[in-house]
Amino acid sequence: MGEKSGREGSGICGTEVSPGLRHADPSSRKVVVFDFDGTIADTLPSIVAVARHVLSAWGLPQERLADCPKLVGPPFPQAFSMVFGLSEADAREVTRRYREEYGALGPEAWPAFPGMGALLGELRASGRLLAVASSKRSALLHRALSDEGLLGCFDVVRGKQSDAQQSKAATLAAVLDELGVAADDAVMVGDRHFDVDAALACGVPCVGVTYGGTAPFGELEEAGACTVAGSVEELGRVLLGR
């Protein structure tokens, strides 16, 4: 987290980061942009299980595999270099094997958190625009949302188009551009500091969530989340101001 201020200062959306973003009222924002893994869907168990299997076969010792939960958040294949120190070439090959196995899974690998569908319905009924900005591959992201019956809840869904390095801030900026809205109208919801960093770089406040069990204790607060919700129900109270 020592690089946080550097990431915030990137200003990819052309907006200066304001300390006021830490104290923003999420319920006043008409656009809600969600992360996917660990935010909409409980994907931690399946991601960890597949990664452990692939990395074990790759030859990583069992004690190293304890870091697999850290793969939830950063984009692949870069995540394998970031978490396990793999070379760029090795990370690409491990990612290929991971995707081959993960892509063969079904809806059981990405179940929506209980209450998420109802919350999205309430947000739409309140007049909010909803979007997804994720580091997951776009095709798989659409498939997962469709499997859960949630795809129609969103006005824009944007994931990775390729493995070329693209920041989460760039993805969020593209979502806002496609919706035709300003940063002042939006709030991000995410489970890792990557989401908070991206939001702040775009001049957007971020609500952190911990119900997915992905972020280390205190990570979201330290990164600058305006508030942190420990359950989907609490997230609803934050976003709807009830």
mmCIF file of C-alpha atoms in Angstrom:
data_model
loop_
_atom_site.group_PDB
_atom_site.id
_atom_site.type_symbol
_atom_site.label_atom_id
_atom_site.label_comp_id
_atom_site.label_asym_id
_atom_site.label_seq_id
_atom_site.Cartn_x
_atom_site.Cartn_y
_atom_site.Cartn_z
ATOM 1 C CA MET A 1 0.000 0.000 0.000
ATOM 2 C CA GLY A 2 3.047 2.247 0.116
ATOM 3 C CA GLU A 3 2.498 3.206 -3.552
ATOM 4 C CA LYS A 4 -1.092 4.298 -2.968
ATOM 5 C CA SER A 5 -0.489 8.007 -3.232
ATOM 6 C CA GLY A 6 1.383 7.492 -6.501
ATOM 7 C CA ARG A 7 -1.495 5.564 -8.010
ATOM 8 C CA GLU A 8 -4.024 8.136 -6.862
ATOM 9 C CA GLY A 9 -2.008 10.892 -8.461
ATOM 10 C CA SER A 10 -2.146 9.298 -11.904
ATOM 11 C CA GLY A 11 -5.373 11.167 -12.652
ATOM 12 C CA ILE A 12 -6.263 9.032 -15.670
ATOM 13 C CA CYS A 13 -9.777 10.499 -15.763
ATOM 14 C CA GLY A 14 -8.402 14.009 -15.722
ATOM 15 C CA THR A 15 -9.735 14.772 -12.255
ATOM 16 C CA GLU A 16 -7.626 15.823 -9.288
ATOM 17 C CA VAL A 17 -8.033 13.583 -6.276
ATOM 18 C CA SER A 18 -9.875 15.447 -3.528
ATOM 19 C CA PRO A 19 -9.706 14.614 0.188
ATOM 20 C CA GLY A 20 -13.476 15.138 0.095
ATOM 21 C CA LEU A 21 -13.849 11.807 -1.703
ATOM 22 C CA ARG A 22 -13.187 10.079 1.622
ATOM 23 C CA HIS A 23 -16.265 11.793 3.055
ATOM 24 C CA ALA A 24 -18.588 11.653 0.036
ATOM 25 C CA ASP A 25 -22.201 10.546 0.420
ATOM 26 C CA PRO A 26 -22.606 7.467 -1.827
ATOM 27 C CA SER A 27 -26.404 7.687 -1.689
ATOM 28 C CA SER A 28 -26.326 11.013 -3.572
ATOM 29 C CA ARG A 29 -24.649 9.524 -6.654
ATOM 30 C CA LYS A 30 -26.869 8.536 -9.576
ATOM 31 C CA VAL A 31 -24.376 6.041 -11.068
ATOM 32 C CA VAL A 32 -23.097 2.974 -9.200
ATOM 33 C CA VAL A 33 -20.173 1.082 -10.747
ATOM 34 C CA PHE A 34 -19.496 -2.367 -9.299
ATOM 35 C CA ASP A 35 -16.427 -4.543 -9.365
ATOM 36 C CA PHE A 36 -17.334 -8.213 -9.968
ATOM 37 C CA ASP A 37 -15.098 -10.716 -8.151
ATOM 38 C CA GLY A 38 -15.660 -10.498 -4.401
ATOM 39 C CA THR A 39 -18.191 -7.679 -4.842
ATOM 40 C CA ILE A 40 -21.095 -9.011 -6.909
ATOM 41 C CA ALA A 41 -20.117 -12.677 -6.881
ATOM 42 C CA ASP A 42 -18.468 -14.989 -4.366
ATOM 43 C CA THR A 43 -15.657 -16.153 -6.640
ATOM 44 C CA LEU A 44 -12.857 -16.431 -4.087
ATOM 45 C CA PRO A 45 -13.295 -20.192 -3.452
ATOM 46 C CA SER A 46 -13.259 -21.150 -7.144
ATOM 47 C CA ILE A 47 -10.387 -18.827 -8.064
ATOM 48 C CA VAL A 48 -8.280 -20.146 -5.192
ATOM 49 C CA ALA A 49 -9.099 -23.792 -5.904
ATOM 50 C CA VAL A 50 -8.174 -23.570 -9.580
ATOM 51 C CA ALA A 51 -5.056 -21.503 -8.913
ATOM 52 C CA ARG A 52 -3.860 -23.934 -6.249
ATOM 53 C CA HIS A 53 -4.307 -26.871 -8.625
ATOM 54 C CA VAL A 54 -2.533 -25.171 -11.517
ATOM 55 C CA LEU A 55 0.329 -23.746 -9.444
ATOM 56 C CA SER A 56 0.850 -27.032 -7.619
ATOM 57 C CA ALA A 57 1.162 -28.825 -10.957
ATOM 58 C CA TRP A 58 3.528 -26.042 -12.048
ATOM 59 C CA GLY A 59 5.775 -26.985 -9.138
ATOM 60 C CA LEU A 60 5.178 -24.303 -6.527
ATOM 61 C CA PRO A 61 5.643 -25.627 -2.978
ATOM 62 C CA GLN A 62 2.521 -26.012 -0.844
ATOM 63 C CA GLU A 63 3.505 -23.253 1.563
ATOM 64 C CA ARG A 64 3.563 -20.724 -1.285
ATOM 65 C CA LEU A 65 0.000 -21.610 -2.261
ATOM 66 C CA ALA A 66 -1.293 -19.876 0.863
ATOM 67 C CA ASP A 67 -0.989 -16.633 -1.138
ATOM 68 C CA CYS A 68 -3.562 -17.699 -3.753
ATOM 69 C CA PRO A 69 -6.325 -15.484 -2.280
ATOM 70 C CA LYS A 70 -4.188 -12.463 -3.223
ATOM 71 C CA LEU A 71 -4.918 -13.262 -6.869
ATOM 72 C CA VAL A 72 -8.419 -11.816 -6.450
ATOM 73 C CA GLY A 73 -8.118 -8.187 -7.510
ATOM 74 C CA PRO A 74 -5.205 -7.646 -9.916
ATOM 75 C CA PRO A 75 -5.581 -8.597 -13.615
ATOM 76 C CA PHE A 76 -4.232 -11.837 -15.062
ATOM 77 C CA PRO A 77 -1.591 -12.708 -16.137
ATOM 78 C CA GLN A 78 0.101 -9.866 -14.258
ATOM 79 C CA ALA A 79 -1.331 -11.143 -10.962
ATOM 80 C CA PHE A 80 0.820 -14.269 -11.084
ATOM 81 C CA SER A 81 3.943 -12.127 -11.391
ATOM 82 C CA MET A 82 2.760 -9.741 -8.677
ATOM 83 C CA VAL A 83 1.847 -12.424 -6.149
ATOM 84 C CA PHE A 84 4.246 -15.258 -6.966
ATOM 85 C CA GLY A 85 7.120 -13.522 -8.766
ATOM 86 C CA LEU A 86 6.678 -15.480 -12.004
ATOM 87 C CA SER A 87 8.384 -14.198 -15.120
ATOM 88 C CA GLU A 88 6.181 -12.625 -17.764
ATOM 89 C CA ALA A 89 6.407 -15.742 -19.950
ATOM 90 C CA ASP A 90 5.682 -18.116 -17.058
ATOM 91 C CA ALA A 91 2.772 -15.963 -15.899
ATOM 92 C CA ARG A 92 1.258 -16.152 -19.386
ATOM 93 C CA GLU A 93 1.559 -19.939 -19.451
ATOM 94 C CA VAL A 94 0.149 -20.372 -15.952
ATOM 95 C CA THR A 95 -2.707 -18.056 -16.904
ATOM 96 C CA ARG A 96 -3.406 -20.145 -20.014
ATOM 97 C CA ARG A 97 -3.632 -23.298 -17.890
ATOM 98 C CA TYR A 98 -5.703 -21.533 -15.255
ATOM 99 C CA ARG A 99 -8.196 -20.226 -17.819
ATOM 100 C CA GLU A 100 -8.505 -23.613 -19.469
ATOM 101 C CA GLU A 101 -9.566 -25.107 -16.145
ATOM 102 C CA TYR A 102 -11.564 -22.149 -14.830
ATOM 103 C CA GLY A 103 -13.432 -21.701 -18.112
ATOM 104 C CA ALA A 104 -14.679 -25.283 -17.916
ATOM 105 C CA LEU A 105 -16.505 -24.511 -14.677
ATOM 106 C CA GLY A 106 -20.172 -23.620 -14.488
ATOM 107 C CA PRO A 107 -22.342 -21.206 -12.509
ATOM 108 C CA GLU A 108 -21.238 -22.783 -9.242
ATOM 109 C CA ALA A 109 -17.925 -20.961 -9.692
ATOM 110 C CA TRP A 110 -19.417 -17.446 -9.604
ATOM 111 C CA PRO A 111 -22.552 -17.383 -7.432
ATOM 112 C CA ALA A 112 -23.951 -13.948 -6.660
ATOM 113 C CA PHE A 113 -23.833 -13.024 -3.000
ATOM 114 C CA PRO A 114 -27.198 -13.578 -1.297
ATOM 115 C CA GLY A 115 -29.319 -10.454 -1.613
ATOM 116 C CA MET A 116 -27.296 -8.984 -4.482
ATOM 117 C CA GLY A 117 -30.048 -9.414 -7.066
ATOM 118 C CA ALA A 118 -32.578 -7.717 -4.803
ATOM 119 C CA LEU A 119 -30.174 -4.834 -4.120
ATOM 120 C CA LEU A 120 -29.549 -4.271 -7.820
ATOM 121 C CA GLY A 121 -33.308 -4.239 -8.393
ATOM 122 C CA GLU A 122 -33.789 -1.642 -5.650
ATOM 123 C CA LEU A 123 -31.041 0.539 -7.076
ATOM 124 C CA ARG A 124 -32.587 0.446 -10.532
ATOM 125 C CA ALA A 125 -36.025 1.171 -9.090
ATOM 126 C CA SER A 126 -34.546 4.229 -7.386
ATOM 127 C CA GLY A 127 -33.435 5.563 -10.767
ATOM 128 C CA ARG A 128 -29.737 4.686 -10.563
ATOM 129 C CA LEU A 129 -27.644 3.777 -13.576
ATOM 130 C CA LEU A 130 -25.644 0.603 -12.891
ATOM 131 C CA ALA A 131 -22.396 -0.628 -14.409
ATOM 132 C CA VAL A 132 -19.635 -3.182 -13.927
ATOM 133 C CA ALA A 133 -15.918 -2.406 -14.278
ATOM 134 C CA SER A 134 -13.843 -5.555 -13.846
ATOM 135 C CA SER A 135 -10.418 -6.985 -14.604
ATOM 136 C CA LYS A 136 -12.117 -10.265 -15.557
ATOM 137 C CA ARG A 137 -12.180 -11.126 -19.251
ATOM 138 C CA SER A 138 -15.173 -9.507 -20.895
ATOM 139 C CA ALA A 139 -16.673 -12.693 -22.359
ATOM 140 C CA LEU A 140 -16.455 -14.552 -19.051
ATOM 141 C CA LEU A 141 -17.793 -11.542 -17.166
ATOM 142 C CA HIS A 142 -20.874 -11.421 -19.402
ATOM 143 C CA ARG A 143 -21.303 -15.182 -19.089
ATOM 144 C CA ALA A 144 -21.114 -15.097 -15.296
ATOM 145 C CA LEU A 145 -23.601 -12.233 -14.991
ATOM 146 C CA SER A 146 -25.937 -13.981 -17.415
ATOM 147 C CA ASP A 147 -25.696 -17.250 -15.469
ATOM 148 C CA GLU A 148 -26.803 -15.396 -12.343
ATOM 149 C CA GLY A 149 -29.628 -13.597 -14.146
ATOM 150 C CA LEU A 150 -28.006 -10.223 -13.440
ATOM 151 C CA LEU A 151 -26.780 -9.096 -16.857
ATOM 152 C CA GLY A 152 -29.962 -7.155 -17.566
ATOM 153 C CA CYS A 153 -29.514 -5.132 -14.359
ATOM 154 C CA PHE A 154 -26.593 -3.204 -15.817
ATOM 155 C CA ASP A 155 -26.446 -0.383 -18.324
ATOM 156 C CA VAL A 156 -22.760 -0.998 -19.094
ATOM 157 C CA VAL A 157 -20.583 -4.061 -18.429
ATOM 158 C CA ARG A 158 -16.885 -3.728 -19.187
ATOM 159 C CA GLY A 159 -14.149 -6.279 -18.591
ATOM 160 C CA LYS A 160 -10.761 -6.994 -20.141
ATOM 161 C CA GLN A 161 -10.620 -7.278 -23.914
ATOM 162 C CA SER A 162 -7.038 -8.586 -23.954
ATOM 163 C CA ASP A 163 -4.088 -9.273 -21.681
ATOM 164 C CA ALA A 164 -2.403 -6.020 -22.589
ATOM 165 C CA GLN A 165 -1.695 -4.076 -19.412
ATOM 166 C CA GLN A 166 -4.685 -1.870 -18.674
ATOM 167 C CA SER A 167 -5.303 -0.257 -15.334
ATOM 168 C CA LYS A 168 -8.570 -0.550 -13.457
ATOM 169 C CA ALA A 169 -8.737 3.237 -13.620
ATOM 170 C CA ALA A 170 -8.733 3.051 -17.432
ATOM 171 C CA THR A 171 -11.599 0.547 -17.316
ATOM 172 C CA LEU A 172 -13.588 2.761 -14.955
ATOM 173 C CA ALA A 173 -12.877 5.816 -17.139
ATOM 174 C CA ALA A 174 -14.192 3.936 -20.172
ATOM 175 C CA VAL A 175 -17.367 2.984 -18.280
ATOM 176 C CA LEU A 176 -18.047 6.599 -17.297
ATOM 177 C CA ASP A 177 -17.376 7.721 -20.860
ATOM 178 C CA GLU A 178 -19.759 5.117 -22.299
ATOM 179 C CA LEU A 179 -22.470 6.180 -19.855
ATOM 180 C CA GLY A 180 -21.812 9.826 -20.658
ATOM 181 C CA VAL A 181 -21.577 10.822 -16.988
ATOM 182 C CA ALA A 182 -19.122 12.870 -14.938
ATOM 183 C CA ALA A 183 -17.097 11.537 -12.032
ATOM 184 C CA ASP A 184 -19.168 13.724 -9.703
ATOM 185 C CA ASP A 185 -22.215 11.617 -10.551
ATOM 186 C CA ALA A 186 -20.650 8.223 -9.799
ATOM 187 C CA VAL A 187 -19.588 5.958 -6.963
ATOM 188 C CA MET A 188 -17.496 2.771 -7.219
ATOM 189 C CA VAL A 189 -18.085 -0.366 -5.156
ATOM 190 C CA GLY A 190 -15.193 -2.800 -4.758
ATOM 191 C CA ASP A 191 -13.483 -5.300 -2.500
ATOM 192 C CA ARG A 192 -9.767 -4.524 -2.940
ATOM 193 C CA HIS A 193 -7.495 -1.491 -2.885
ATOM 194 C CA PHE A 194 -7.224 -1.786 -6.675
ATOM 195 C CA ASP A 195 -10.837 -0.623 -6.862
ATOM 196 C CA VAL A 196 -10.312 2.236 -4.430
ATOM 197 C CA ASP A 197 -7.144 3.343 -6.208
ATOM 198 C CA ALA A 198 -8.911 3.312 -9.582
ATOM 199 C CA ALA A 199 -11.888 5.241 -8.260
ATOM 200 C CA LEU A 200 -9.792 7.923 -6.592
ATOM 201 C CA ALA A 201 -7.658 8.304 -9.717
ATOM 202 C CA CYS A 202 -10.893 9.084 -11.564
ATOM 203 C CA GLY A 203 -12.219 11.471 -8.934
ATOM 204 C CA VAL A 204 -14.868 8.968 -7.846
ATOM 205 C CA PRO A 205 -15.491 7.917 -4.224
ATOM 206 C CA CYS A 206 -15.344 4.200 -3.483
ATOM 207 C CA VAL A 207 -17.411 2.100 -1.099
ATOM 208 C CA GLY A 208 -15.361 -0.869 0.063
ATOM 209 C CA VAL A 209 -16.940 -4.244 0.821
ATOM 210 C CA THR A 210 -15.563 -6.964 3.056
ATOM 211 C CA TYR A 211 -18.260 -9.646 2.806
ATOM 212 C CA GLY A 212 -16.258 -11.467 0.111
ATOM 213 C CA GLY A 213 -13.332 -12.052 2.461
ATOM 214 C CA THR A 214 -10.756 -10.859 -0.049
ATOM 215 C CA ALA A 215 -9.147 -7.726 1.423
ATOM 216 C CA PRO A 216 -6.708 -7.876 4.347
ATOM 217 C CA PHE A 217 -7.963 -6.110 7.463
ATOM 218 C CA GLY A 218 -7.806 -2.330 7.081
ATOM 219 C CA GLU A 219 -6.771 -2.362 3.411
ATOM 220 C CA LEU A 220 -9.861 -0.570 2.102
ATOM 221 C CA GLU A 221 -9.823 2.118 4.785
ATOM 222 C CA GLU A 222 -6.118 2.749 4.252
ATOM 223 C CA ALA A 223 -6.615 3.006 0.499
ATOM 224 C CA GLY A 224 -9.198 5.761 0.994
ATOM 225 C CA ALA A 225 -12.635 4.136 0.793
ATOM 226 C CA CYS A 226 -15.343 6.592 1.862
ATOM 227 C CA THR A 227 -17.006 3.825 3.871
ATOM 228 C CA VAL A 228 -16.815 0.049 4.197
ATOM 229 C CA ALA A 229 -19.804 -2.315 4.155
ATOM 230 C CA GLY A 230 -19.582 -5.699 5.857
ATOM 231 C CA SER A 231 -22.686 -7.203 4.241
ATOM 232 C CA VAL A 232 -24.868 -6.816 1.165
ATOM 233 C CA GLU A 233 -27.596 -5.476 3.440
ATOM 234 C CA GLU A 234 -25.242 -2.827 4.812
ATOM 235 C CA LEU A 235 -24.159 -1.948 1.268
ATOM 236 C CA GLY A 236 -27.804 -1.333 0.427
ATOM 237 C CA ARG A 237 -28.159 1.063 3.364
ATOM 238 C CA VAL A 238 -25.040 2.940 2.245
ATOM 239 C CA LEU A 239 -26.068 3.263 -1.410
ATOM 240 C CA LEU A 240 -29.738 3.976 -0.837
ATOM 241 C CA GLY A 241 -29.301 6.205 2.211
ATOM 242 C CA ARG A 242 -31.703 4.287 4.400
#
